Structure formats: C-alpha cells, structure tokens
mmCIF file of C-alpha atoms in Angstrom:
data_model
loop_
_atom_site.group_PDB
_atom_site.id
_atom_site.type_symbol
_atom_site.label_atom_id
_atom_site.label_comp_id
_atom_site.label_asym_id
_atom_site.label_seq_id
_atom_site.Cartn_x
_atom_site.Cartn_y
_atom_site.Cartn_z
ATOM 1 C CA MET K 1118 -127.210 -95.757 98.875
ATOM 2 C CA ALA K 1119 -129.827 -92.758 99.170
ATOM 3 C CA THR K 1120 -133.560 -93.029 98.931
ATOM 4 C CA GLU K 1121 -135.708 -90.755 96.781
ATOM 5 C CA GLU K 1122 -139.667 -89.990 99.025
ATOM 6 C CA THR K 1123 -141.547 -91.192 96.290
ATOM 7 C CA SER K 1124 -144.562 -89.239 94.991
ATOM 8 C CA LEU K 1125 -148.380 -90.470 96.264
ATOM 9 C CA LYS K 1126 -149.330 -90.829 92.285
ATOM 10 C CA GLY K 1127 -150.213 -94.363 90.954
ATOM 11 C CA VAL K 1128 -149.220 -95.636 94.491
ATOM 12 C CA SER K 1129 -152.605 -98.660 94.659
ATOM 13 C CA SER K 1130 -152.583 -99.479 90.767
ATOM 14 C CA LEU K 1131 -150.520 -102.398 90.354
ATOM 15 C CA GLY K 1132 -150.881 -104.315 86.544
ATOM 16 C CA CYS K 1133 -149.708 -106.855 85.026
ATOM 17 C CA THR K 1134 -147.713 -109.168 88.010
ATOM 18 C CA THR K 1135 -144.918 -111.156 86.789
ATOM 19 C CA GLY K 1136 -143.358 -113.581 88.654
ATOM 20 C CA SER K 1137 -142.408 -111.852 91.679
ATOM 21 C CA GLY K 1138 -145.859 -110.563 91.980
ATOM 22 C CA ALA K 1139 -144.355 -106.744 91.168
ATOM 23 C CA SER K 1140 -146.249 -105.320 88.483
ATOM 24 C CA SER K 1141 -143.858 -104.636 84.809
ATOM 25 C CA ALA K 1142 -144.849 -101.062 84.361
ATOM 26 C CA THR K 1143 -142.952 -100.723 87.830
ATOM 27 C CA ILE K 1144 -139.867 -102.082 87.361
ATOM 28 C CA SER K 1145 -137.538 -103.150 84.875
ATOM 29 C CA PRO K 1146 -137.235 -105.713 82.399
ATOM 30 C CA PHE K 1147 -133.948 -106.442 84.074
ATOM 31 C CA THR K 1148 -134.653 -105.998 87.638
ATOM 32 C CA SER K 1149 -137.876 -108.414 86.426
ATOM 33 C CA LEU K 1150 -135.056 -110.822 84.684
ATOM 34 C CA THR K 1151 -132.941 -111.339 87.796
ATOM 35 C CA LEU K 1152 -135.554 -112.364 89.978
ATOM 36 C CA SER K 1153 -136.778 -113.907 87.764
ATOM 37 C CA LEU K 1154 -133.439 -116.193 88.208
ATOM 38 C CA ALA K 1155 -133.078 -116.128 91.095
ATOM 39 C CA GLU K 1156 -135.989 -117.156 91.806
ATOM 40 C CA THR K 1157 -135.275 -120.497 89.100
ATOM 41 C CA LEU K 1158 -131.827 -121.061 90.598
ATOM 42 C CA THR K 1159 -133.531 -121.474 93.995
ATOM 43 C CA CYS K 1160 -136.649 -123.807 92.943
ATOM 44 C CA ARG K 1161 -139.026 -121.355 94.431
ATOM 45 C CA PRO K 1162 -141.290 -119.978 92.306
ATOM 46 C CA LYS K 1163 -143.584 -116.591 92.963
ATOM 47 C CA MET K 1164 -141.900 -115.429 95.115
ATOM 48 C CA GLY K 1165 -143.261 -112.079 97.299
ATOM 49 C CA PRO K 1166 -140.773 -108.996 97.632
ATOM 50 C CA THR K 1167 -140.725 -109.905 101.537
ATOM 51 C CA GLN K 1168 -139.543 -113.328 100.841
ATOM 52 C CA HIS K 1169 -136.837 -112.000 98.242
ATOM 53 C CA LYS K 1170 -135.355 -110.446 100.521
ATOM 54 C CA ASP K 1171 -135.087 -112.830 102.651
ATOM 55 C CA MET K 1172 -133.881 -115.282 100.755
ATOM 56 C CA ALA K 1173 -131.035 -112.073 99.887
ATOM 57 C CA LEU K 1174 -130.539 -111.373 103.061
ATOM 58 C CA ASN K 1175 -129.738 -115.477 103.506
ATOM 59 C CA LEU K 1176 -128.092 -115.617 100.611
ATOM 60 C CA SER K 1177 -125.668 -112.971 101.716
ATOM 61 C CA LEU K 1178 -124.327 -114.342 104.890
ATOM 62 C CA TRP K 1179 -123.618 -118.189 103.561
ATOM 63 C CA ILE K 1180 -122.068 -116.768 100.811
ATOM 64 C CA ASN K 1181 -120.086 -114.006 102.789
ATOM 65 C CA VAL K 1182 -118.394 -117.083 104.711
ATOM 66 C CA LEU K 1183 -117.356 -119.621 101.979
ATOM 67 C CA ILE K 1184 -115.661 -116.249 100.734
ATOM 68 C CA LEU K 1185 -113.603 -116.398 103.535
ATOM 69 C CA VAL K 1186 -112.802 -118.940 103.763
ATOM 70 C CA THR K 1187 -111.605 -118.296 100.826
ATOM 71 C CA LYS K 1188 -109.653 -115.144 101.268
ATOM 72 C CA ILE K 1189 -108.413 -116.766 104.012
ATOM 73 C CA PHE K 1190 -106.636 -119.388 101.779
ATOM 74 C CA ALA K 1191 -106.124 -116.649 99.048
ATOM 75 C CA PHE K 1192 -103.854 -114.893 102.537
ATOM 76 C CA ILE K 1193 -101.926 -117.527 103.445
ATOM 77 C CA VAL K 1194 -100.585 -118.586 99.462
ATOM 78 C CA SER K 1195 -99.257 -115.342 98.991
ATOM 79 C CA GLY K 1196 -99.687 -112.745 102.041
ATOM 80 C CA SER K 1197 -100.726 -109.990 100.208
ATOM 81 C CA LEU K 1198 -102.203 -107.078 102.467
ATOM 82 C CA SER K 1199 -103.789 -105.951 99.318
ATOM 83 C CA VAL K 1200 -105.289 -109.698 99.619
ATOM 84 C CA LEU K 1201 -105.722 -109.018 104.245
ATOM 85 C CA ALA K 1202 -107.416 -105.481 103.658
ATOM 86 C CA ALA K 1203 -109.916 -107.390 101.091
ATOM 87 C CA LEU K 1204 -109.573 -110.887 103.976
ATOM 88 C CA VAL K 1205 -111.117 -108.135 106.329
ATOM 89 C CA ASP K 1206 -113.053 -106.811 104.962
ATOM 90 C CA SER K 1207 -115.188 -110.125 104.862
ATOM 91 C CA ALA K 1208 -114.560 -110.262 107.551
ATOM 92 C CA LEU K 1209 -116.710 -107.762 108.626
ATOM 93 C CA ASP K 1210 -119.162 -108.452 105.820
ATOM 94 C CA ILE K 1211 -120.094 -111.097 109.057
ATOM 95 C CA LEU K 1212 -120.364 -109.278 111.442
ATOM 96 C CA SER K 1213 -122.355 -107.000 110.142
ATOM 97 C CA GLN K 1214 -124.813 -109.077 108.428
ATOM 98 C CA ILE K 1215 -125.059 -110.181 112.102
ATOM 99 C CA ILE K 1216 -125.729 -107.212 112.955
ATOM 100 C CA LEU K 1217 -128.481 -106.372 110.459
ATOM 101 C CA TYR K 1218 -130.141 -109.155 111.009
ATOM 102 C CA TRP K 1219 -130.961 -108.991 114.390
ATOM 103 C CA ALA K 1220 -131.655 -104.774 113.622
ATOM 104 C CA GLU K 1221 -134.209 -106.968 111.473
ATOM 105 C CA GLY K 1222 -135.336 -108.788 113.907
ATOM 106 C CA LYS K 1223 -135.666 -106.358 115.826
ATOM 107 C CA SER K 1224 -138.060 -103.842 113.608
ATOM 108 C CA LYS K 1225 -140.326 -107.421 112.930
ATOM 109 C CA ASN K 1226 -141.235 -108.531 116.097
ATOM 110 C CA SER K 1227 -141.309 -105.831 118.917
ATOM 111 C CA SER K 1228 -144.075 -105.846 120.937
ATOM 112 C CA VAL K 1229 -146.192 -102.239 120.832
ATOM 113 C CA ALA K 1230 -146.192 -102.534 124.896
ATOM 114 C CA ILE K 1231 -142.321 -102.455 125.081
ATOM 115 C CA TYR K 1232 -142.264 -99.806 121.549
ATOM 116 C CA PRO K 1233 -145.195 -98.163 120.884
ATOM 117 C CA ALA K 1234 -144.555 -95.681 118.328
ATOM 118 C CA GLY K 1235 -143.237 -99.145 117.183
ATOM 119 C CA ALA K 1236 -139.615 -100.126 116.000
ATOM 120 C CA THR K 1237 -138.745 -99.584 112.291
ATOM 121 C CA ARG K 1238 -136.487 -96.776 113.327
ATOM 122 C CA PHE K 1239 -133.224 -100.720 115.264
ATOM 123 C CA GLU K 1240 -132.944 -100.266 110.756
ATOM 124 C CA PRO K 1241 -131.583 -97.949 110.237
ATOM 125 C CA VAL K 1242 -129.632 -98.151 113.713
ATOM 126 C CA GLY K 1243 -128.263 -102.176 112.681
ATOM 127 C CA VAL K 1244 -126.717 -99.735 109.183
ATOM 128 C CA ILE K 1245 -125.546 -97.626 111.707
ATOM 129 C CA ILE K 1246 -123.367 -99.819 113.676
ATOM 130 C CA THR K 1247 -122.648 -101.550 110.979
ATOM 131 C CA ALA K 1248 -120.697 -98.389 109.404
ATOM 132 C CA ALA K 1249 -119.141 -98.496 112.198
ATOM 133 C CA VAL K 1250 -117.292 -101.269 112.886
ATOM 134 C CA MET K 1251 -116.191 -100.741 109.425
ATOM 135 C CA GLY K 1252 -114.473 -98.255 109.532
ATOM 136 C CA MET K 1253 -112.352 -99.227 113.087
ATOM 137 C CA GLY K 1254 -111.521 -101.593 110.825
ATOM 138 C CA SER K 1255 -110.574 -100.434 108.015
ATOM 139 C CA LEU K 1256 -108.364 -97.389 110.122
ATOM 140 C CA SER K 1257 -106.919 -100.444 111.278
ATOM 141 C CA LEU K 1258 -105.884 -101.944 108.748
ATOM 142 C CA ILE K 1259 -105.410 -99.210 106.976
ATOM 143 C CA LYS K 1260 -101.908 -98.272 110.010
ATOM 144 C CA GLU K 1261 -101.289 -101.553 109.536
ATOM 145 C CA SER K 1262 -100.557 -101.309 105.564
ATOM 146 C CA LEU K 1263 -98.617 -97.662 105.951
ATOM 147 C CA SER K 1264 -95.965 -99.735 108.373
ATOM 148 C CA ASN K 1265 -94.624 -102.014 106.156
ATOM 149 C CA LEU K 1266 -94.678 -99.751 103.177
ATOM 150 C CA ILE K 1267 -92.476 -97.109 105.608
ATOM 151 C CA SER K 1268 -90.690 -100.492 106.832
ATOM 152 C CA ASN K 1269 -89.519 -101.872 103.800
ATOM 153 C CA ALA K 1270 -88.972 -98.216 101.997
ATOM 154 C CA THR K 1271 -86.232 -96.999 104.572
ATOM 155 C CA SER K 1272 -84.677 -100.859 105.062
ATOM 156 C CA GLY K 1273 -84.352 -101.147 101.021
ATOM 157 C CA THR K 1274 -87.090 -104.848 102.104
ATOM 158 C CA VAL K 1275 -88.163 -105.430 98.972
ATOM 159 C CA PRO K 1276 -91.657 -108.214 100.172
ATOM 160 C CA SER K 1277 -91.981 -111.454 98.547
ATOM 161 C CA LEU K 1278 -94.938 -112.298 97.534
ATOM 162 C CA GLY K 1279 -95.744 -116.560 97.285
ATOM 163 C CA GLY K 1280 -99.360 -118.607 95.589
ATOM 164 C CA GLY K 1281 -99.453 -117.899 91.922
ATOM 165 C CA GLY K 1282 -101.733 -118.221 89.864
ATOM 166 C CA SER K 1283 -104.779 -119.826 92.478
ATOM 167 C CA SER K 1284 -104.449 -117.361 93.966
ATOM 168 C CA TRP K 1285 -105.458 -114.386 92.953
ATOM 169 C CA LEU K 1286 -107.410 -116.568 90.751
ATOM 170 C CA SER K 1287 -109.994 -117.095 93.881
ATOM 171 C CA LEU K 1288 -110.358 -113.609 93.921
ATOM 172 C CA LEU K 1289 -111.918 -112.925 91.404
ATOM 173 C CA ALA K 1290 -113.992 -116.035 91.791
ATOM 174 C CA VAL K 1291 -115.076 -114.249 94.166
ATOM 175 C CA ILE K 1292 -115.702 -110.996 92.476
ATOM 176 C CA ALA K 1293 -118.283 -112.762 89.975
ATOM 177 C CA VAL K 1294 -119.814 -113.791 93.235
ATOM 178 C CA LYS K 1295 -119.618 -110.035 94.869
ATOM 179 C CA VAL K 1296 -121.404 -109.109 91.360
ATOM 180 C CA LEU K 1297 -124.358 -112.193 90.955
ATOM 181 C CA LEU K 1298 -125.345 -110.930 94.463
ATOM 182 C CA SER K 1299 -124.995 -107.018 93.894
ATOM 183 C CA LEU K 1300 -127.029 -107.350 90.940
ATOM 184 C CA TYR K 1301 -129.762 -108.903 93.129
ATOM 185 C CA CYS K 1302 -129.969 -107.125 96.278
ATOM 186 C CA ARG K 1303 -129.879 -104.247 93.710
ATOM 187 C CA SER K 1304 -132.353 -105.853 91.917
ATOM 188 C CA VAL K 1305 -135.270 -106.418 95.095
ATOM 189 C CA THR K 1306 -134.891 -102.597 96.159
ATOM 190 C CA SER K 1307 -136.522 -102.338 93.005
ATOM 191 C CA LEU K 1308 -139.309 -104.432 93.802
ATOM 192 C CA LEU K 1309 -139.429 -103.705 97.323
ATOM 193 C CA THR K 1310 -139.811 -99.871 96.196
ATOM 194 C CA SER K 1311 -142.350 -99.832 93.541
ATOM 195 C CA THR K 1312 -144.674 -102.059 96.251
ATOM 196 C CA LYS K 1313 -144.491 -100.941 98.451
ATOM 197 C CA ALA K 1314 -143.965 -103.281 100.152
ATOM 198 C CA GLY K 1315 -141.375 -103.371 103.576
ATOM 199 C CA SER K 1316 -138.777 -101.504 104.677
ATOM 200 C CA ILE K 1317 -135.484 -101.557 102.674
ATOM 201 C CA ALA K 1318 -132.713 -100.238 104.809
ATOM 202 C CA THR K 1319 -130.851 -103.192 105.085
ATOM 203 C CA ILE K 1320 -131.292 -104.593 101.591
ATOM 204 C CA GLU K 1321 -129.882 -102.088 100.786
ATOM 205 C CA ALA K 1322 -126.667 -102.084 102.704
ATOM 206 C CA MET K 1323 -126.767 -105.624 102.390
ATOM 207 C CA TYR K 1324 -126.155 -104.453 98.258
ATOM 208 C CA GLN K 1325 -123.768 -101.581 98.791
ATOM 209 C CA ASP K 1326 -121.514 -103.969 100.946
ATOM 210 C CA HIS K 1327 -121.197 -106.342 98.245
ATOM 211 C CA PHE K 1328 -120.133 -103.205 95.432
ATOM 212 C CA ASN K 1329 -117.759 -102.777 98.406
ATOM 213 C CA ASP K 1330 -116.293 -106.509 98.344
ATOM 214 C CA ALA K 1331 -116.390 -106.758 94.406
ATOM 215 C CA LEU K 1332 -113.924 -103.995 94.736
ATOM 216 C CA SER K 1333 -112.140 -103.717 96.898
ATOM 217 C CA ASN K 1334 -111.053 -106.749 95.468
ATOM 218 C CA PHE K 1335 -111.272 -105.698 92.396
ATOM 219 C CA ILE K 1336 -108.084 -103.638 92.961
ATOM 220 C CA ALA K 1337 -106.490 -106.259 95.728
ATOM 221 C CA VAL K 1338 -106.168 -108.687 92.270
ATOM 222 C CA VAL K 1339 -104.479 -105.729 90.670
ATOM 223 C CA ALA K 1340 -102.060 -105.180 93.135
ATOM 224 C CA LEU K 1341 -100.946 -108.426 93.651
ATOM 225 C CA VAL K 1342 -100.842 -109.314 90.286
ATOM 226 C CA LEU K 1343 -98.388 -106.210 89.730
ATOM 227 C CA ALA K 1344 -96.478 -107.291 92.895
ATOM 228 C CA MET K 1345 -96.234 -111.136 92.391
ATOM 229 C CA ASN K 1346 -95.014 -110.196 88.309
ATOM 230 C CA HIS K 1347 -92.520 -106.948 89.437
ATOM 231 C CA PRO K 1348 -91.287 -107.107 92.483
ATOM 232 C CA ASN K 1349 -89.992 -103.845 91.950
ATOM 233 C CA MET K 1350 -93.640 -102.288 92.232
ATOM 234 C CA TRP K 1351 -94.563 -104.688 96.153
ATOM 235 C CA TRP K 1352 -94.935 -101.575 97.179
ATOM 236 C CA VAL K 1353 -98.124 -100.962 95.576
ATOM 237 C CA ASP K 1354 -99.696 -104.297 97.800
ATOM 238 C CA PRO K 1355 -99.545 -102.491 101.351
ATOM 239 C CA LEU K 1356 -101.207 -99.100 99.047
ATOM 240 C CA GLY K 1357 -103.606 -101.183 96.859
ATOM 241 C CA ALA K 1358 -104.470 -102.092 100.918
ATOM 242 C CA ILE K 1359 -104.583 -98.544 101.127
ATOM 243 C CA VAL K 1360 -107.178 -97.613 98.729
ATOM 244 C CA ILE K 1361 -109.214 -100.490 99.307
ATOM 245 C CA SER K 1362 -110.054 -99.270 103.628
ATOM 246 C CA LEU K 1363 -110.335 -96.047 101.991
ATOM 247 C CA TYR K 1364 -112.784 -96.452 99.358
ATOM 248 C CA ILE K 1365 -114.636 -98.209 102.077
ATOM 249 C CA MET K 1366 -114.561 -96.125 104.806
ATOM 250 C CA TYR K 1367 -115.980 -93.720 102.698
ATOM 251 C CA SER K 1368 -119.345 -95.750 101.250
ATOM 252 C CA TRP K 1369 -120.058 -96.388 104.746
ATOM 253 C CA TYR K 1370 -119.574 -92.813 106.691
ATOM 254 C CA GLU K 1371 -122.018 -91.465 103.629
ATOM 255 C CA THR K 1372 -124.325 -94.103 104.185
ATOM 256 C CA GLY K 1373 -123.833 -94.039 108.163
ATOM 257 C CA THR K 1374 -124.732 -90.648 107.927
ATOM 258 C CA GLU K 1375 -127.915 -90.610 105.711
ATOM 259 C CA GLU K 1376 -128.935 -93.007 108.397
ATOM 260 C CA ILE K 1377 -128.610 -90.627 110.823
ATOM 261 C CA GLU K 1378 -130.191 -87.746 109.275
ATOM 262 C CA LYS K 1379 -133.407 -90.105 108.578
ATOM 263 C CA ILE K 1380 -133.363 -90.867 112.295
ATOM 264 C CA VAL K 1381 -132.058 -87.272 113.583
ATOM 265 C CA GLY K 1382 -135.639 -86.347 111.447
ATOM 266 C CA ARG K 1383 -134.856 -84.448 108.270
ATOM 267 C CA ALA K 1384 -137.696 -83.727 106.848
ATOM 268 C CA ALA K 1385 -139.312 -85.102 103.050
ATOM 269 C CA ASP K 1386 -138.276 -83.849 99.780
ATOM 270 C CA GLN K 1387 -141.399 -81.144 98.622
ATOM 271 C CA SER K 1388 -142.521 -83.397 96.218
ATOM 272 C CA LEU K 1389 -143.483 -85.787 98.834
ATOM 273 C CA LEU K 1390 -145.383 -82.834 100.977
ATOM 274 C CA ASP K 1391 -146.679 -81.160 98.195
ATOM 275 C CA SER K 1392 -148.096 -84.674 98.050
ATOM 276 C CA ILE K 1393 -149.308 -85.523 101.565
ATOM 277 C CA THR K 1394 -151.165 -81.081 101.491
ATOM 278 C CA SER K 1395 -152.908 -82.143 98.848
ATOM 279 C CA LEU K 1396 -154.518 -85.562 100.304
ATOM 280 C CA GLY K 1397 -155.792 -82.971 103.610
ATOM 281 C CA ASN K 1398 -157.161 -80.177 101.590
ATOM 282 C CA ALA K 1399 -159.190 -82.671 99.752
ATOM 283 C CA HIS K 1400 -160.406 -84.816 102.471
ATOM 284 C CA HIS K 1401 -163.211 -82.554 103.781
ATOM 285 C CA PRO K 1402 -165.136 -79.707 101.882
ATOM 286 C CA SER K 1403 -165.155 -77.653 105.318
ATOM 287 C CA LEU K 1404 -160.973 -78.715 106.232
ATOM 288 C CA SER K 1405 -158.271 -76.721 104.838
ATOM 289 C CA VAL K 1406 -154.676 -77.469 105.995
ATOM 290 C CA ASP K 1407 -152.907 -75.087 108.030
ATOM 291 C CA ILE K 1408 -149.485 -76.701 108.233
ATOM 292 C CA CYS K 1409 -147.948 -79.804 107.096
ATOM 293 C CA ARG K 1410 -144.749 -80.700 108.375
ATOM 294 C CA CYS K 1411 -143.460 -84.668 106.748
ATOM 295 C CA TYR K 1412 -140.335 -85.461 108.182
ATOM 296 C CA HIS K 1413 -138.406 -89.319 109.376
ATOM 297 C CA PHE K 1414 -139.151 -91.036 111.749
ATOM 298 C CA GLY K 1415 -136.170 -93.606 110.442
ATOM 299 C CA PRO K 1416 -137.146 -95.438 107.274
ATOM 300 C CA LYS K 1417 -140.560 -94.146 106.981
ATOM 301 C CA PHE K 1418 -141.415 -90.334 107.752
ATOM 302 C CA LEU K 1419 -144.294 -88.437 110.090
ATOM 303 C CA VAL K 1420 -146.027 -86.110 109.149
ATOM 304 C CA GLU K 1421 -147.846 -83.095 111.869
ATOM 305 C CA MET K 1422 -149.966 -82.160 109.976
ATOM 306 C CA GLU K 1423 -152.523 -78.934 111.402
ATOM 307 C CA VAL K 1424 -155.842 -78.506 109.758
ATOM 308 C CA ILE K 1425 -158.995 -75.956 110.204
ATOM 309 C CA LEU K 1426 -162.375 -76.311 110.388
ATOM 310 C CA PRO K 1427 -166.083 -74.370 111.110
ATOM 311 C CA ALA K 1428 -165.718 -72.995 114.586
ATOM 312 C CA ASP K 1429 -169.458 -73.802 115.433
ATOM 313 C CA MET K 1430 -169.076 -77.157 113.757
ATOM 314 C CA LEU K 1431 -169.751 -79.842 116.269
ATOM 315 C CA LEU K 1432 -167.099 -81.196 118.464
ATOM 316 C CA ARG K 1433 -168.399 -84.730 117.499
ATOM 317 C CA ASP K 1434 -168.044 -83.741 113.739
ATOM 318 C CA THR K 1435 -164.578 -83.182 113.928
ATOM 319 C CA HIS K 1436 -163.335 -86.251 115.730
ATOM 320 C CA ASP K 1437 -164.726 -88.437 112.855
ATOM 321 C CA ILE K 1438 -163.213 -85.855 109.770
ATOM 322 C CA GLY K 1439 -159.843 -85.354 111.819
ATOM 323 C CA MET K 1440 -159.218 -89.681 112.631
ATOM 324 C CA SER K 1441 -160.710 -90.403 109.496
ATOM 325 C CA LEU K 1442 -157.992 -87.768 108.158
ATOM 326 C CA GLN K 1443 -155.261 -89.780 110.550
ATOM 327 C CA TYR K 1444 -156.425 -93.103 108.850
ATOM 328 C CA LYS K 1445 -156.250 -91.667 105.320
ATOM 329 C CA LEU K 1446 -152.913 -90.030 106.335
ATOM 330 C CA GLU K 1447 -150.792 -93.760 108.178
ATOM 331 C CA ASN K 1448 -152.746 -95.724 104.797
ATOM 332 C CA VAL K 1449 -149.308 -94.053 102.693
ATOM 333 C CA PRO K 1450 -146.387 -96.601 102.013
ATOM 334 C CA GLU K 1451 -144.077 -93.531 103.088
ATOM 335 C CA VAL K 1452 -146.254 -92.816 106.695
ATOM 336 C CA GLU K 1453 -144.643 -94.654 110.125
ATOM 337 C CA ARG K 1454 -147.439 -92.408 111.488
ATOM 338 C CA ALA K 1455 -149.724 -89.218 110.787
ATOM 339 C CA PHE K 1456 -151.365 -86.491 113.888
ATOM 340 C CA VAL K 1457 -153.897 -84.311 113.113
ATOM 341 C CA HIS K 1458 -154.289 -81.229 114.760
ATOM 342 C CA ILE K 1459 -158.075 -79.132 114.473
ATOM 343 C CA ASP K 1460 -157.985 -75.711 115.401
ATOM 344 C CA TYR K 1461 -161.368 -73.235 113.919
ATOM 345 C CA SER K 1462 -158.473 -70.571 112.796
ATOM 346 C CA ALA K 1463 -155.258 -69.880 110.857
ATOM 347 C CA ARG K 1464 -152.214 -68.888 113.398
ATOM 348 C CA GLU K 1465 -149.188 -67.040 111.641
ATOM 349 C CA TYR K 1466 -147.153 -68.850 115.243
ATOM 350 C CA ASP K 1467 -145.757 -72.023 115.187
ATOM 351 C CA GLU K 1468 -147.169 -73.729 118.567
ATOM 352 C CA HIS K 1469 -143.666 -75.318 119.465
ATOM 353 C CA VAL K 1470 -142.178 -72.579 119.176
ATOM 354 C CA MET K 1471 -143.784 -70.177 121.298
ATOM 355 C CA SER K 1472 -145.323 -72.406 124.354
ATOM 356 C CA ARG K 1473 -141.236 -72.421 124.976
ATOM 357 C CA LYS K 1474 -141.743 -68.530 125.661
ATOM 358 C CA VAL K 1475 -144.917 -68.710 127.606
ATOM 359 C CA LYS K 1476 -146.618 -69.549 130.257
ATOM 360 C CA SER K 1477 -150.112 -70.725 129.489
ATOM 361 C CA TYR K 1478 -151.702 -71.198 125.842
ATOM 362 C CA GLN K 1479 -154.914 -68.694 127.417
ATOM 363 C CA ASP K 1480 -150.725 -65.869 127.056
ATOM 364 C CA GLN K 1481 -150.666 -66.920 124.471
ATOM 365 C CA ILE K 1482 -153.723 -66.707 122.772
ATOM 366 C CA ASN K 1483 -153.972 -62.504 125.186
ATOM 367 C CA MET K 1484 -151.229 -62.477 122.859
ATOM 368 C CA THR K 1485 -152.133 -62.606 118.938
ATOM 369 C CA SER K 1486 -155.624 -62.649 119.244
ATOM 370 C CA PRO K 1487 -158.068 -59.287 118.149
ATOM 371 C CA GLN K 1488 -160.355 -58.227 120.911
ATOM 372 C CA GLY K 1489 -163.597 -60.147 120.593
ATOM 373 C CA SER K 1490 -161.754 -63.488 120.722
ATOM 374 C CA GLU K 1491 -161.422 -64.345 123.513
ATOM 375 C CA LYS K 1492 -164.779 -64.670 124.299
ATOM 376 C CA ASN K 1493 -164.113 -68.687 125.058
ATOM 377 C CA LEU K 1494 -161.139 -67.988 127.437
ATOM 378 C CA ASN K 1495 -162.989 -68.677 131.030
ATOM 379 C CA LEU K 1496 -163.406 -72.463 129.828
ATOM 380 C CA ILE K 1497 -159.596 -72.886 129.238
ATOM 381 C CA VAL K 1498 -157.731 -74.417 131.927
#
C-alpha cells in the first residue's frame, strides 16, 4: 500500500466537479463510477471525500460482522481448516477495524494542548498494531495447520469434510462482497489523494484488508472443494490454511513496515523536495534556500528550511519574510508542519550535527568563520 508523494503542481486547481466533489481531470472514470454507484445505493448524493471515507469505514465494519457469521456457519458444517483460516482472518478484521476506528478518532479529536504537534500519527500507529495482531493470529493458525497435517500424515487418517455445497457457496458470496468493498475503498483512496482531503492511511489499510479477504476466501474455496470431492487430497485443506496465513502475514508485514518508516521519519521523494525548495526560492527576491529537509512526520511531512537573507536587513523584515514562508509551506497539502530558520550566510556543515560536537555556537563560529566575520560575537550569549 505504498503512498506516493505528489508534486505541488496543480494542487489548487480543480476542474469540473462530479457528484463526489472531485475533479473529473484528477480521478479515473472507473473511480467516479464507483463513487457515484455508492452514492446511489446509499441514497446520499454528492458526498464529499470525508463522507465517502466515513461511509467506507462504516460499511466495512458492519459487513465484516455479517461475513464473520457466514464463515462461522461454513466452518461448523465443513470443519475445514482453510475455512477456519478465513474465519480467524474475519474475526481479526473486526478487531483491527476497532483499532483503526480508535486511531482515526484520536487523530481527529485530540487536544492541541496535549499533543502540540498534532495527533495524525495515531493513524499509522493503528495500522502497525493491526499488522501485529494479524501476524500473531496467522502464526497461530499456521501452527495448528502444520500440527494437523503432520498428525494425519503419520497416522494415515483421512479426515472427512462435510457441508456439501452450502459451505463453499457462502464463501463465494463473501468473495463477491469483499471484491466490491475493496474496489470502493480503492476509489475512496484515489478521491482523497486527488483532492488532498485528508490522510489515507486508515482507508488504505481497509482496502488491503478487503483484498486479503477476497484472496484468502478464494484459496479456502479451492482447497475446500478439492478436499471434499477428492478424499485422497485431504492435505490440500491444511495446506490452503497455511498458504492463506503466510500471505496475510507477508502483506501486513509490508504494510506495517511502511507505516513504521513514516513514523521514524523517512525522507520525501526527490520530486516533492524539489517542489518545496522551488517554492522557497520563489518566495522573496532577497531570499535563497540554503538547506531544505523534508521527511515523514506520520502520514504527512515535516519541512525544515534554512534560508539566507541579507545580513543588514531589519529583524522585523526578516521575521515577516520567514513567517510568511512558514505559512505558505504549511498550506501545502502534503506538509504537516514547517520550520524556517533564517541565516545571513551559507554554511558548509550541518548545524544539528555540529551542535553535538562543540560546546557553544561561538566555538563553532571560531572554528569555521573567516577572519573578521566574528565582529558580532560579543552579542552571542
């Protein structure tokens, strides 16, 4: 579920709007059709991006509850380990969605007094917790399936599966519903990305979840039908459960790893960094960008920009230029926060690194400045 950082070009210009409030030039016809169909089926025309996101999350929760009941029935009548793998996946789906709801709510409603830098990082934290839960559940099921496979193989027992066609037909219905939900969540992700209307971490996790469900249920159906119709192929059922569990572990490992990198502070793509640097250089005729850092601060980015202004410019003027640049940077949809540091000269070193190597800023200037540039050192405390 990798999220690509987009450039600033065309961020603020929208063309003719559709019923979903998105530009027809920025979302595909298929996405527009999917969103319009969802609006028609729910009798809620012209929903905005945030409304579509809430709708996708609510539908996912209630449909997952119904699907869990369907899979419990399929497992009771069949006794299939592959169906059990899909059942455990659905139970974990509901748990994970509760976690994602919590994270979404915390990111939106947390107090600025408690979280001065904002609480948007709760969303990737929720995704990471979900990935861990999915991994532990899948690992437990792999252990059970391997135990069953080895036990039956060594004893020569051929387990029988019941349920007839009702068990696998119910799973086919689940597959169809999950495919539709995954398409809807994918379309909502595209809408949010195109309109810059909010974080996509939670809705992308839902898309990943529905896609995994559709695939795991398909494998469960194939394994169940083969094991039911060919008793000598009984091993396909526990093997199918292992394959389902391994895939779920792998997919959520990738998702969790990506969110961890966002929290840790992975650097932005060069295209976004270049766009933000160009924005800074064009801000004022007397200003030039010395250093620009842009890295993840949760779902969005934190920008640190070091700029150069004339040494003889008034403090009032440098402050106003710097603050107006900060406001401009923080209005970029991808940016969570921006810090602008004003200097009167370019530096050949990283000031954050050097601050750990010398006792004071005055020592640093004495080490690096040419003769005569320390005329104002007496002002440094």
